[in-house]
Amino acid sequence: LIQQDLSVPHSKPQLQKICLFASILSWFASEDGKITFDEENFILKTLTNSCDIEPRIADCIFSLAKDVDISEIELRELCITLSDQTESSEREKLFTMLTKLVLLDRTLTARECECLRTVAGFLRIRKGVWQKMMSHVHLITPFS
């Protein structure tokens, strides 16, 4: 942000939450080995609208997030850190956005479902929120 001379009107803790969320979104989008154009657009719109940041700032944050290779252990730490810095309602909103990203193609693989379940646990998402999100999902198997 400093190198691109971008001014961020948010506090350091708010910016940290946005960066954590961007990293988690990026991890999910790249879980299949690539980030599609639709996924990238969704993430940028989500960061801009849900996090109330300018498109240039969202693009900068996402560019950095997608360049970082995050292991599953690091994903756990990102989620726990984000969970510690947010209220339940905020985490549920973020989880809803994350689920929408995963479901852009209108299907959910067993791997994606397991990743969502794991992240829901790390973020301490209530069972009712999980069930609501999963009620709109068609689970596919590799043999479909």
Tab-separated table of N, CA and C in Angstrom:
chain	number	residue	atom	x	y	z
A	1	LEU	N	0.825	-1.186	0.000
A	1	LEU	CA	0.000	0.000	0.000
A	1	LEU	C	0.867	1.247	0.000
A	2	ILE	N	1.930	1.234	0.783
A	2	ILE	CA	2.835	2.374	0.837
A	2	ILE	C	3.569	2.538	-0.490
A	3	GLN	N	4.039	1.434	-1.070
A	3	GLN	CA	4.747	1.502	-2.346
A	3	GLN	C	3.867	2.052	-3.458
A	4	GLN	N	2.578	1.789	-3.397
A	4	GLN	CA	1.659	2.284	-4.421
A	4	GLN	C	1.030	3.613	-4.020
A	5	ASP	N	1.510	4.188	-2.904
A	5	ASP	CA	1.047	5.480	-2.412
A	5	ASP	C	-0.481	5.511	-2.242
A	6	LEU	N	-1.002	4.435	-1.626
A	6	LEU	CA	-2.446	4.338	-1.378
A	6	LEU	C	-2.723	4.688	0.081
A	7	SER	N	-3.635	5.562	0.278
A	7	SER	CA	-4.035	5.971	1.613
A	7	SER	C	-5.236	5.132	2.046
A	8	VAL	N	-5.129	4.541	3.216
A	8	VAL	CA	-6.191	3.689	3.738
A	8	VAL	C	-6.827	4.388	4.937
A	9	PRO	N	-8.137	4.650	4.848
A	9	PRO	CA	-8.800	5.372	5.938
A	9	PRO	C	-9.115	4.497	7.152
A	10	HIS	N	-8.776	3.230	7.110
A	10	HIS	CA	-9.102	2.308	8.198
A	10	HIS	C	-7.964	2.256	9.218
A	11	SER	N	-8.306	1.836	10.411
A	11	SER	CA	-7.295	1.653	11.453
A	11	SER	C	-6.453	0.422	11.114
A	12	LYS	N	-5.340	0.297	11.786
A	12	LYS	CA	-4.469	-0.861	11.569
A	12	LYS	C	-5.197	-2.178	11.876
A	13	PRO	N	-5.961	-2.291	12.992
A	13	PRO	CA	-6.703	-3.539	13.243
A	13	PRO	C	-7.746	-3.839	12.159
A	14	GLN	N	-8.431	-2.812	11.663
A	14	GLN	CA	-9.414	-3.025	10.595
A	14	GLN	C	-8.723	-3.513	9.327
A	15	LEU	N	-7.604	-2.894	9.005
A	15	LEU	CA	-6.846	-3.293	7.814
A	15	LEU	C	-6.330	-4.722	7.960
A	16	GLN	N	-5.907	-5.083	9.159
A	16	GLN	CA	-5.436	-6.450	9.386
A	16	GLN	C	-6.565	-7.453	9.151
A	17	LYS	N	-7.780	-7.154	9.614
A	17	LYS	CA	-8.917	-8.048	9.386
A	17	LYS	C	-9.198	-8.190	7.890
A	18	ILE	N	-9.129	-7.089	7.162
A	18	ILE	CA	-9.368	-7.131	5.718
A	18	ILE	C	-8.313	-8.009	5.043
A	19	CYS	N	-7.065	-7.859	5.441
A	19	CYS	CA	-5.989	-8.659	4.851
A	19	CYS	C	-6.130	-10.147	5.191
A	20	LEU	N	-6.533	-10.445	6.410
A	20	LEU	CA	-6.767	-11.840	6.796
A	20	LEU	C	-7.891	-12.436	5.960
A	21	PHE	N	-8.980	-11.700	5.815
A	21	PHE	CA	-10.119	-12.161	5.029
A	21	PHE	C	-9.713	-12.360	3.568
A	22	ALA	N	-8.960	-11.421	3.010
A	22	ALA	CA	-8.498	-11.538	1.618
A	22	ALA	C	-7.628	-12.775	1.443
A	23	SER	N	-6.797	-13.059	2.418
A	23	SER	CA	-5.930	-14.244	2.341
A	23	SER	C	-6.734	-15.531	2.371
A	24	ILE	N	-7.757	-15.572	3.206
A	24	ILE	CA	-8.605	-16.767	3.290
A	24	ILE	C	-9.393	-16.940	1.991
A	25	LEU	N	-9.958	-15.863	1.468
A	25	LEU	CA	-10.667	-15.928	0.183
A	25	LEU	C	-9.724	-16.420	-0.921
A	26	SER	N	-8.534	-15.875	-0.952
A	26	SER	CA	-7.554	-16.254	-1.971
A	26	SER	C	-7.179	-17.732	-1.849
A	27	TRP	N	-7.011	-18.214	-0.619
A	27	TRP	CA	-6.675	-19.625	-0.419
A	27	TRP	C	-7.763	-20.522	-1.001
A	28	PHE	N	-9.018	-20.199	-0.707
A	28	PHE	CA	-10.122	-21.006	-1.227
A	28	PHE	C	-10.184	-20.945	-2.750
A	29	ALA	N	-10.022	-19.769	-3.312
A	29	ALA	CA	-10.103	-19.619	-4.768
A	29	ALA	C	-8.995	-20.397	-5.469
A	30	SER	N	-7.836	-20.478	-4.854
A	30	SER	CA	-6.708	-21.155	-5.495
A	30	SER	C	-6.573	-22.621	-5.086
A	31	GLU	N	-7.495	-23.107	-4.287
A	31	GLU	CA	-7.420	-24.488	-3.796
A	31	GLU	C	-7.384	-25.509	-4.933
A	32	ASP	N	-8.004	-25.207	-6.051
A	32	ASP	CA	-7.995	-26.129	-7.191
A	32	ASP	C	-6.832	-25.867	-8.149
A	33	GLY	N	-5.888	-25.021	-7.746
A	33	GLY	CA	-4.690	-24.779	-8.541
A	33	GLY	C	-4.719	-23.507	-9.376
A	34	LYS	N	-5.864	-22.843	-9.443
A	34	LYS	CA	-5.938	-21.610	-10.228
A	34	LYS	C	-7.076	-20.748	-9.694
A	35	ILE	N	-6.950	-19.452	-9.926
A	35	ILE	CA	-8.014	-18.524	-9.572
A	35	ILE	C	-8.653	-18.074	-10.879
A	36	THR	N	-9.926	-18.363	-11.028
A	36	THR	CA	-10.618	-18.010	-12.271
A	36	THR	C	-10.935	-16.511	-12.292
A	37	PHE	N	-11.268	-16.031	-13.479
A	37	PHE	CA	-11.660	-14.638	-13.656
A	37	PHE	C	-12.876	-14.319	-12.800
A	38	ASP	N	-13.863	-15.217	-12.768
A	38	ASP	CA	-15.065	-15.013	-11.953
A	38	ASP	C	-14.731	-14.954	-10.463
A	39	GLU	N	-13.833	-15.830	-10.019
A	39	GLU	CA	-13.434	-15.825	-8.611
A	39	GLU	C	-12.709	-14.528	-8.257
A	40	GLU	N	-11.821	-14.105	-9.124
A	40	GLU	CA	-11.088	-12.862	-8.875
A	40	GLU	C	-12.050	-11.672	-8.799
A	41	ASN	N	-12.981	-11.595	-9.741
A	41	ASN	CA	-13.965	-10.504	-9.717
A	41	ASN	C	-14.807	-10.552	-8.446
A	42	PHE	N	-15.221	-11.747	-8.047
A	42	PHE	CA	-16.017	-11.898	-6.824
A	42	PHE	C	-15.234	-11.403	-5.608
A	43	ILE	N	-13.980	-11.802	-5.517
A	43	ILE	CA	-13.158	-11.399	-4.372
A	43	ILE	C	-12.976	-9.884	-4.346
A	44	LEU	N	-12.679	-9.303	-5.486
A	44	LEU	CA	-12.482	-7.851	-5.531
A	44	LEU	C	-13.765	-7.098	-5.160
A	45	LYS	N	-14.905	-7.561	-5.674
A	45	LYS	CA	-16.184	-6.931	-5.318
A	45	LYS	C	-16.491	-7.119	-3.832
A	46	THR	N	-16.210	-8.292	-3.313
A	46	THR	CA	-16.453	-8.570	-1.904
A	46	THR	C	-15.599	-7.667	-1.021
A	47	LEU	N	-14.326	-7.554	-1.348
A	47	LEU	CA	-13.451	-6.692	-0.552
A	47	LEU	C	-13.892	-5.235	-0.639
A	48	THR	N	-14.250	-4.803	-1.837
A	48	THR	CA	-14.664	-3.414	-2.028
A	48	THR	C	-15.966	-3.116	-1.287
A	49	ASN	N	-16.952	-3.971	-1.461
A	49	ASN	CA	-18.275	-3.711	-0.891
A	49	ASN	C	-18.384	-4.094	0.584
A	50	SER	N	-17.955	-5.285	0.927
A	50	SER	CA	-18.127	-5.768	2.301
A	50	SER	C	-17.142	-5.134	3.274
A	51	CYS	N	-15.972	-4.800	2.785
A	51	CYS	CA	-14.945	-4.233	3.664
A	51	CYS	C	-14.845	-2.721	3.535
A	52	ASP	N	-15.657	-2.162	2.649
A	52	ASP	CA	-15.722	-0.715	2.473
A	52	ASP	C	-14.354	-0.098	2.161
A	53	ILE	N	-13.707	-0.661	1.129
A	53	ILE	CA	-12.435	-0.100	0.675
A	53	ILE	C	-12.536	0.236	-0.807
A	54	GLU	N	-11.659	1.110	-1.250
A	54	GLU	CA	-11.630	1.513	-2.649
A	54	GLU	C	-11.165	0.351	-3.517
A	55	PRO	N	-11.611	0.293	-4.769
A	55	PRO	CA	-11.187	-0.780	-5.669
A	55	PRO	C	-9.664	-0.894	-5.819
A	56	ARG	N	-8.954	0.226	-5.844
A	56	ARG	CA	-7.487	0.169	-5.978
A	56	ARG	C	-6.849	-0.482	-4.763
A	57	ILE	N	-7.395	-0.216	-3.592
A	57	ILE	CA	-6.869	-0.821	-2.366
A	57	ILE	C	-7.205	-2.311	-2.340
A	58	ALA	N	-8.433	-2.650	-2.729
A	58	ALA	CA	-8.825	-4.063	-2.801
A	58	ALA	C	-7.914	-4.822	-3.757
A	59	ASP	N	-7.632	-4.223	-4.901
A	59	ASP	CA	-6.762	-4.867	-5.892
A	59	ASP	C	-5.352	-5.070	-5.336
A	60	CYS	N	-4.846	-4.084	-4.637
A	60	CYS	CA	-3.510	-4.192	-4.044
A	60	CYS	C	-3.462	-5.306	-3.001
A	61	ILE	N	-4.440	-5.322	-2.108
A	61	ILE	CA	-4.480	-6.338	-1.056
A	61	ILE	C	-4.639	-7.732	-1.656
A	62	PHE	N	-5.541	-7.864	-2.641
A	62	PHE	CA	-5.761	-9.173	-3.256
A	62	PHE	C	-4.521	-9.639	-4.032
A	63	SER	N	-3.853	-8.721	-4.693
A	63	SER	CA	-2.631	-9.080	-5.434
A	63	SER	C	-1.595	-9.691	-4.499
A	64	LEU	N	-1.454	-9.105	-3.335
A	64	LEU	CA	-0.511	-9.653	-2.355
A	64	LEU	C	-1.006	-10.979	-1.794
A	65	ALA	N	-2.290	-11.055	-1.491
A	65	ALA	CA	-2.855	-12.274	-0.899
A	65	ALA	C	-2.713	-13.463	-1.833
A	66	LYS	N	-2.938	-13.254	-3.126
A	66	LYS	CA	-2.879	-14.393	-4.043
A	66	LYS	C	-1.450	-14.821	-4.365
A	67	ASP	N	-0.479	-13.968	-4.052
A	67	ASP	CA	0.922	-14.318	-4.285
A	67	ASP	C	1.543	-15.092	-3.133
A	68	VAL	N	0.825	-15.154	-2.010
A	68	VAL	CA	1.343	-15.854	-0.839
A	68	VAL	C	0.850	-17.295	-0.860
A	69	ASP	N	1.776	-18.220	-0.730
A	69	ASP	CA	1.420	-19.639	-0.680
A	69	ASP	C	1.104	-20.000	0.769
A	70	ILE	N	-0.154	-20.316	1.038
A	70	ILE	CA	-0.617	-20.566	2.401
A	70	ILE	C	-0.861	-22.061	2.583
A	71	SER	N	-0.210	-22.630	3.580
A	71	SER	CA	-0.436	-24.043	3.899
A	71	SER	C	-1.721	-24.161	4.713
A	72	GLU	N	-2.182	-25.376	4.895
A	72	GLU	CA	-3.387	-25.587	5.707
A	72	GLU	C	-3.146	-25.209	7.164
A	73	ILE	N	-1.940	-25.400	7.637
A	73	ILE	CA	-1.604	-25.006	9.012
A	73	ILE	C	-1.652	-23.486	9.130
A	74	GLU	N	-1.131	-22.787	8.131
A	74	GLU	CA	-1.181	-21.330	8.141
A	74	GLU	C	-2.617	-20.830	7.993
A	75	LEU	N	-3.425	-21.549	7.214
A	75	LEU	CA	-4.834	-21.199	7.075
A	75	LEU	C	-5.507	-21.247	8.445
A	76	ARG	N	-5.196	-22.254	9.212
A	76	ARG	CA	-5.744	-22.383	10.567
A	76	ARG	C	-5.392	-21.155	11.395
A	77	GLU	N	-4.139	-20.744	11.334
A	77	GLU	CA	-3.697	-19.579	12.103
A	77	GLU	C	-4.379	-18.299	11.624
A	78	LEU	N	-4.544	-18.150	10.304
A	78	LEU	CA	-5.245	-16.985	9.759
A	78	LEU	C	-6.675	-16.930	10.292
A	79	CYS	N	-7.353	-18.071	10.238
A	79	CYS	CA	-8.749	-18.139	10.691
A	79	CYS	C	-8.872	-17.860	12.182
A	80	ILE	N	-7.989	-18.432	12.968
A	80	ILE	CA	-8.051	-18.223	14.414
A	80	ILE	C	-7.772	-16.759	14.749
A	81	THR	N	-6.794	-16.167	14.075
A	81	THR	CA	-6.502	-14.749	14.297
A	81	THR	C	-7.697	-13.890	13.919
A	82	LEU	N	-8.311	-14.182	12.774
A	82	LEU	CA	-9.495	-13.445	12.346
A	82	LEU	C	-10.640	-13.643	13.341
A	83	SER	N	-10.808	-14.851	13.799
A	83	SER	CA	-11.867	-15.163	14.759
A	83	SER	C	-11.680	-14.380	16.052
A	84	ASP	N	-10.451	-14.283	16.505
A	84	ASP	CA	-10.167	-13.561	17.745
A	84	ASP	C	-10.422	-12.061	17.622
A	85	GLN	N	-10.406	-11.543	16.395
A	85	GLN	CA	-10.538	-10.099	16.177
A	85	GLN	C	-11.934	-9.667	15.729
A	86	THR	N	-12.873	-10.608	15.672
A	86	THR	CA	-14.194	-10.285	15.152
A	86	THR	C	-15.295	-10.793	16.077
A	87	GLU	N	-16.449	-10.176	15.941
A	87	GLU	CA	-17.647	-10.628	16.649
A	87	GLU	C	-18.289	-11.759	15.839
A	88	SER	N	-19.136	-12.520	16.482
A	88	SER	CA	-19.801	-13.649	15.834
A	88	SER	C	-20.538	-13.238	14.559
A	89	SER	N	-21.286	-12.151	14.618
A	89	SER	CA	-22.054	-11.720	13.446
A	89	SER	C	-21.149	-11.352	12.277
A	90	GLU	N	-20.005	-10.760	12.569
A	90	GLU	CA	-19.048	-10.405	11.512
A	90	GLU	C	-18.442	-11.655	10.892
A	91	ARG	N	-18.086	-12.629	11.729
A	91	ARG	CA	-17.534	-13.891	11.220
A	91	ARG	C	-18.546	-14.615	10.353
A	92	GLU	N	-19.810	-14.595	10.759
A	92	GLU	CA	-20.847	-15.265	9.986
A	92	GLU	C	-21.039	-14.596	8.635
A	93	LYS	N	-20.953	-13.285	8.589
A	93	LYS	CA	-21.037	-12.567	7.320
A	93	LYS	C	-19.852	-12.940	6.424
A	94	LEU	N	-18.665	-13.002	7.008
A	94	LEU	CA	-17.476	-13.376	6.241
A	94	LEU	C	-17.583	-14.815	5.746
A	95	PHE	N	-18.094	-15.707	6.598
A	95	PHE	CA	-18.248	-17.104	6.190
A	95	PHE	C	-19.260	-17.235	5.055
A	96	THR	N	-20.320	-16.453	5.095
A	96	THR	CA	-21.310	-16.461	4.023
A	96	THR	C	-20.659	-16.050	2.707
A	97	MET	N	-19.831	-15.021	2.741
A	97	MET	CA	-19.128	-14.571	1.528
A	97	MET	C	-18.173	-15.659	1.031
A	98	LEU	N	-17.507	-16.302	1.961
A	98	LEU	CA	-16.589	-17.379	1.602
A	98	LEU	C	-17.334	-18.529	0.938
A	99	THR	N	-18.483	-18.878	1.481
A	99	THR	CA	-19.300	-19.955	0.905
A	99	THR	C	-19.779	-19.574	-0.491
A	100	LYS	N	-20.177	-18.337	-0.660
A	100	LYS	CA	-20.618	-17.878	-1.986
A	100	LYS	C	-19.486	-17.966	-2.997
A	101	LEU	N	-18.268	-17.677	-2.574
A	101	LEU	CA	-17.116	-17.810	-3.465
A	101	LEU	C	-16.950	-19.266	-3.901
A	102	VAL	N	-17.000	-20.171	-2.936
A	102	VAL	CA	-16.824	-21.590	-3.237
A	102	VAL	C	-17.934	-22.092	-4.161
A	103	LEU	N	-19.122	-21.519	-4.031
A	103	LEU	CA	-20.270	-21.990	-4.799
A	103	LEU	C	-20.501	-21.217	-6.106
A	104	LEU	N	-19.536	-20.433	-6.543
A	104	LEU	CA	-19.705	-19.695	-7.798
A	104	LEU	C	-20.078	-20.603	-8.964
A	105	ASP	N	-19.519	-21.798	-8.962
A	105	ASP	CA	-19.809	-22.740	-10.050
A	105	ASP	C	-21.042	-23.598	-9.764
A	106	ARG	N	-21.747	-23.293	-8.686
A	106	ARG	CA	-23.005	-23.938	-8.288
A	106	ARG	C	-22.856	-25.408	-7.880
A	107	THR	N	-21.645	-25.826	-7.630
A	107	THR	CA	-21.413	-27.184	-7.134
A	107	THR	C	-20.395	-27.127	-6.001
A	108	LEU	N	-20.383	-28.171	-5.230
A	108	LEU	CA	-19.461	-28.271	-4.113
A	108	LEU	C	-18.847	-29.659	-4.118
A	109	THR	N	-17.547	-29.710	-4.281
A	109	THR	CA	-16.868	-30.998	-4.248
A	109	THR	C	-16.705	-31.436	-2.793
A	110	ALA	N	-16.409	-32.689	-2.607
A	110	ALA	CA	-16.193	-33.199	-1.256
A	110	ALA	C	-15.024	-32.456	-0.600
A	111	ARG	N	-13.981	-32.162	-1.366
A	111	ARG	CA	-12.818	-31.427	-0.843
A	111	ARG	C	-13.227	-30.014	-0.403
A	112	GLU	N	-14.006	-29.315	-1.242
A	112	GLU	CA	-14.457	-27.970	-0.893
A	112	GLU	C	-15.328	-27.996	0.360
A	113	CYS	N	-16.175	-28.991	0.449
A	113	CYS	CA	-17.050	-29.122	1.610
A	113	CYS	C	-16.222	-29.323	2.881
A	114	GLU	N	-15.216	-30.165	2.791
A	114	GLU	CA	-14.348	-30.407	3.943
A	114	GLU	C	-13.590	-29.141	4.328
A	115	CYS	N	-13.117	-28.383	3.339
A	115	CYS	CA	-12.420	-27.120	3.624
A	115	CYS	C	-13.354	-26.124	4.293
A	116	LEU	N	-14.575	-26.013	3.802
A	116	LEU	CA	-15.548	-25.115	4.422
A	116	LEU	C	-15.851	-25.542	5.860
A	117	ARG	N	-16.013	-26.840	6.056
A	117	ARG	CA	-16.303	-27.347	7.398
A	117	ARG	C	-15.156	-27.022	8.354
A	118	THR	N	-13.944	-27.207	7.875
A	118	THR	CA	-12.767	-26.932	8.692
A	118	THR	C	-12.689	-25.452	9.054
A	119	VAL	N	-12.862	-24.593	8.058
A	119	VAL	CA	-12.803	-23.157	8.305
A	119	VAL	C	-13.955	-22.714	9.208
A	120	ALA	N	-15.132	-23.315	9.033
A	120	ALA	CA	-16.261	-22.990	9.906
A	120	ALA	C	-15.897	-23.291	11.366
A	121	GLY	N	-15.205	-24.384	11.576
A	121	GLY	CA	-14.759	-24.718	12.934
A	121	GLY	C	-13.758	-23.712	13.466
A	122	PHE	N	-12.772	-23.356	12.650
A	122	PHE	CA	-11.768	-22.378	13.070
A	122	PHE	C	-12.391	-21.014	13.371
A	123	LEU	N	-13.411	-20.637	12.592
A	123	LEU	CA	-14.058	-19.336	12.771
A	123	LEU	C	-15.182	-19.378	13.811
A	124	ARG	N	-15.433	-20.552	14.373
A	124	ARG	CA	-16.495	-20.746	15.369
A	124	ARG	C	-17.860	-20.325	14.825
A	125	ILE	N	-18.163	-20.852	13.636
A	125	ILE	CA	-19.440	-20.563	12.989
A	125	ILE	C	-20.522	-21.436	13.636
A	126	ARG	N	-21.657	-20.815	13.958
A	126	ARG	CA	-22.749	-21.555	14.587
A	126	ARG	C	-23.307	-22.615	13.631
A	127	LYS	N	-23.778	-23.706	14.209
A	127	LYS	CA	-24.315	-24.822	13.438
A	127	LYS	C	-25.462	-24.375	12.526
A	128	GLY	N	-26.316	-23.495	13.009
A	128	GLY	CA	-27.441	-23.013	12.212
A	128	GLY	C	-27.001	-22.272	10.962
A	129	VAL	N	-25.923	-21.503	11.073
A	129	VAL	CA	-25.389	-20.777	9.907
A	129	VAL	C	-24.832	-21.779	8.905
A	130	TRP	N	-24.100	-22.761	9.400
A	130	TRP	CA	-23.551	-23.819	8.539
A	130	TRP	C	-24.681	-24.539	7.801
A	131	GLN	N	-25.703	-24.925	8.525
A	131	GLN	CA	-26.815	-25.656	7.913
A	131	GLN	C	-27.538	-24.808	6.875
A	132	LYS	N	-27.717	-23.540	7.162
A	132	LYS	CA	-28.375	-22.645	6.207
A	132	LYS	C	-27.578	-22.565	4.914
A	133	MET	N	-26.268	-22.410	5.014
A	133	MET	CA	-25.432	-22.307	3.816
A	133	MET	C	-25.426	-23.630	3.048
A	134	MET	N	-25.394	-24.732	3.753
A	134	MET	CA	-25.322	-26.024	3.087
A	134	MET	C	-26.667	-26.465	2.513
A	135	SER	N	-27.746	-25.847	2.936
A	135	SER	CA	-29.058	-26.240	2.425
A	135	SER	C	-29.243	-25.874	0.952
A	136	HIS	N	-28.390	-25.016	0.439
A	136	HIS	CA	-28.478	-24.578	-0.952
A	136	HIS	C	-27.436	-25.246	-1.846
A	137	VAL	N	-26.812	-26.287	-1.351
A	137	VAL	CA	-25.666	-26.884	-2.027
A	137	VAL	C	-26.015	-28.250	-2.612
A	138	HIS	N	-25.465	-28.496	-3.783
A	138	HIS	CA	-25.529	-29.827	-4.380
A	138	HIS	C	-24.119	-30.414	-4.282
A	139	LEU	N	-23.955	-31.424	-3.466
A	139	LEU	CA	-22.655	-32.052	-3.288
A	139	LEU	C	-22.385	-32.994	-4.450
A	140	ILE	N	-21.270	-32.792	-5.125
A	140	ILE	CA	-20.917	-33.673	-6.235
A	140	ILE	C	-19.757	-34.566	-5.804
A	141	THR	N	-19.650	-35.684	-6.433
A	141	THR	CA	-18.552	-36.606	-6.165
A	141	THR	C	-17.699	-36.680	-7.419
A	142	PRO	N	-16.472	-37.198	-7.295
A	142	PRO	CA	-15.624	-37.318	-8.486
A	142	PRO	C	-16.232	-38.213	-9.569
A	143	PHE	N	-17.229	-39.009	-9.222
A	143	PHE	CA	-17.826	-39.932	-10.184
A	143	PHE	C	-19.071	-39.368	-10.857
A	144	SER	N	-19.461	-38.133	-10.512
A	144	SER	CA	-20.665	-37.527	-11.095
A	144	SER	C	-20.468	-37.188	-12.555
